[in-house]
Amino acid sequence: MYSDELRERATRLAIEARKDPAGRAGAIKRIADQLEVHPEALRGWVKRAETDEGIVPGTTGTDTARIAGLEREVRELRRANAILKSASAFFAAELCATRSDVDREMVKDHFRPPARGLRGGPLHGRAPHACGRSARG
C-alpha cells in the first residue's frame, strides 16, 4: 500500500505532466519510476482523479459510492418485501384455515350464518379474503 501523501503527489505530478503535449507520452511510466510506484497503480489514480475533476467523462468516486449505497438499499428493501409477502401469504392461509374450521362448526351445530348485505351478496366496500370469502362471512 502507498501512503495518501505519496498517492496525491504522484497523481498531481502525472496530471501536470500529461497536460504538456511534449511530455505526455510515457508521463505515467516516467513518474511512477521516479517515485517507485507501480505504473498501473498510478494510472488508476490518475484516471480516478481526472474523472472526479471532470477532465475525463465517467462516474465520479462520490457517484460510485452513492450508487453502491442505493444498490445495497434496494437489495435490503427487496428482501424486506419478500419477507412481508411470505408473511401475508402465511397469515392469509391461517385465516382461511380458521374460517374453514368455524364454517364446519356452524354446519355441525346447525347454526345459521349471520345475514349478509341487503342484496344478499357480500357487504359493499369490503375486500375478499385470500380464501375467496368476503370479509364478513
Coordinates of C-alpha atoms in Angstrom, one line a residue:
M1 CA 0.0 0.0 0.0
Y2 CA 1.1 3.5 -0.7
S3 CA 0.6 6.4 1.7
D4 CA -2.1 9.0 0.9
E5 CA 0.6 11.7 0.6
L6 CA 2.6 9.7 -2.0
R7 CA -0.6 8.9 -3.9
E8 CA -1.7 12.6 -4.0
R9 CA 1.8 13.8 -5.0
A10 CA 2.2 11.2 -7.8
T11 CA -1.3 11.9 -9.1
R12 CA -0.7 15.6 -9.2
L13 CA 2.7 15.3 -10.9
A14 CA 1.2 12.8 -13.5
I15 CA -1.8 15.1 -14.3
E16 CA 0.5 18.1 -14.7
A17 CA 2.9 16.1 -16.9
R18 CA 0.0 14.9 -19.1
K19 CA -1.1 18.5 -19.7
D20 CA 2.1 19.2 -21.6
P21 CA 1.8 17.7 -25.1
A22 CA 5.6 17.2 -25.4
G23 CA 5.8 15.2 -22.1
R24 CA 2.5 13.4 -22.4
A25 CA 3.9 10.2 -23.9
G26 CA 5.2 8.0 -21.2
A27 CA 4.5 10.5 -18.4
I28 CA 2.9 8.0 -16.1
K29 CA 5.6 5.4 -16.5
R30 CA 8.3 8.0 -16.0
I31 CA 6.8 9.5 -12.8
A32 CA 6.0 6.0 -11.5
D33 CA 9.6 5.0 -11.9
Q34 CA 10.9 8.2 -10.2
L35 CA 8.6 7.8 -7.2
E36 CA 8.9 4.0 -7.1
V37 CA 5.2 3.4 -7.7
H38 CA 3.8 0.7 -9.8
P39 CA 2.7 2.3 -13.2
E40 CA -0.7 0.6 -13.2
A41 CA -1.5 1.9 -9.7
L42 CA -0.5 5.5 -10.8
R43 CA -2.6 5.1 -14.0
G44 CA -5.6 4.1 -11.9
W45 CA -5.1 7.1 -9.5
V46 CA -4.8 9.5 -12.4
K47 CA -7.9 8.1 -14.2
R48 CA -9.9 8.4 -11.0
A49 CA -8.6 12.0 -10.3
E50 CA -9.3 13.1 -13.9
T51 CA -12.9 11.7 -13.7
D52 CA -13.5 13.3 -10.3
E53 CA -12.3 16.7 -11.7
G54 CA -14.4 16.4 -14.8
I55 CA -11.4 16.3 -17.2
V56 CA -12.5 12.8 -18.5
P57 CA -16.1 11.7 -18.7
G58 CA -17.1 8.9 -16.3
T59 CA -18.7 8.2 -13.0
T60 CA -17.1 10.1 -10.2
G61 CA -16.0 8.5 -6.9
T62 CA -18.8 10.1 -5.0
D63 CA -21.4 8.9 -7.6
T64 CA -19.9 5.4 -7.4
A65 CA -20.3 5.4 -3.6
R66 CA -23.8 6.7 -3.9
I67 CA -24.8 4.1 -6.5
A68 CA -23.3 1.3 -4.3
G69 CA -25.3 2.6 -1.3
L70 CA -28.5 2.8 -3.3
E71 CA -28.0 -0.7 -4.7
R72 CA -27.5 -2.0 -1.2
E73 CA -30.7 -0.3 -0.1
V74 CA -32.6 -1.8 -3.0
R75 CA -31.4 -5.3 -2.0
E76 CA -32.5 -4.7 1.6
L77 CA -35.9 -3.4 0.5
R78 CA -36.4 -6.3 -1.9
R79 CA -35.5 -8.7 0.9
A80 CA -37.9 -7.0 3.3
N81 CA -40.6 -7.0 0.6
A82 CA -40.2 -10.8 0.1
I83 CA -40.4 -11.4 3.9
L84 CA -43.6 -9.3 4.0
K85 CA -45.1 -11.2 1.1
S86 CA -44.4 -14.5 2.7
A87 CA -45.8 -13.3 6.0
S88 CA -49.0 -12.1 4.3
A89 CA -49.4 -15.4 2.5
F90 CA -48.9 -17.3 5.7
F91 CA -51.5 -15.2 7.6
A92 CA -54.0 -15.4 4.7
A93 CA -53.6 -19.2 4.8
E94 CA -54.1 -19.2 8.6
L95 CA -57.2 -17.1 8.2
C96 CA -58.7 -19.4 5.6
A97 CA -58.0 -22.5 7.8
T98 CA -59.5 -20.8 10.8
R99 CA -62.6 -19.7 8.8
S100 CA -63.0 -23.2 7.4
D101 CA -63.0 -24.6 11.0
V102 CA -65.6 -22.0 12.0
D103 CA -67.8 -22.9 9.0
R104 CA -67.6 -26.6 9.8
E105 CA -68.7 -25.9 13.4
M106 CA -71.6 -23.8 12.2
V107 CA -72.8 -26.6 9.9
K108 CA -72.4 -29.2 12.7
D109 CA -74.4 -27.1 15.2
H110 CA -77.0 -26.2 12.5
F111 CA -76.2 -22.6 13.2
R112 CA -77.4 -20.2 10.6
P113 CA -74.6 -17.9 9.4
P114 CA -75.2 -14.1 10.0
A115 CA -77.1 -12.3 7.3
R116 CA -75.0 -10.8 4.5
G117 CA -75.6 -7.4 3.0
L118 CA -79.1 -6.2 2.0
R119 CA -78.7 -7.5 -1.5
G120 CA -77.7 -11.0 -0.4
G121 CA -74.0 -10.5 -1.5
P122 CA -71.0 -9.6 0.5
L123 CA -71.1 -6.2 2.2
H124 CA -70.1 -3.4 -0.1
G125 CA -66.7 -1.9 0.3
R126 CA -65.2 -5.0 1.9
A127 CA -62.2 -6.7 0.2
P128 CA -62.4 -10.5 -0.2
H129 CA -60.0 -12.7 1.8
A130 CA -57.4 -14.8 0.2
C131 CA -59.6 -17.9 0.6
G132 CA -62.2 -16.3 -1.6
R133 CA -64.7 -15.3 1.1
S134 CA -65.9 -11.8 1.8
A135 CA -64.7 -10.0 4.9
R136 CA -68.0 -10.7 6.7
G137 CA -68.7 -14.4 6.2

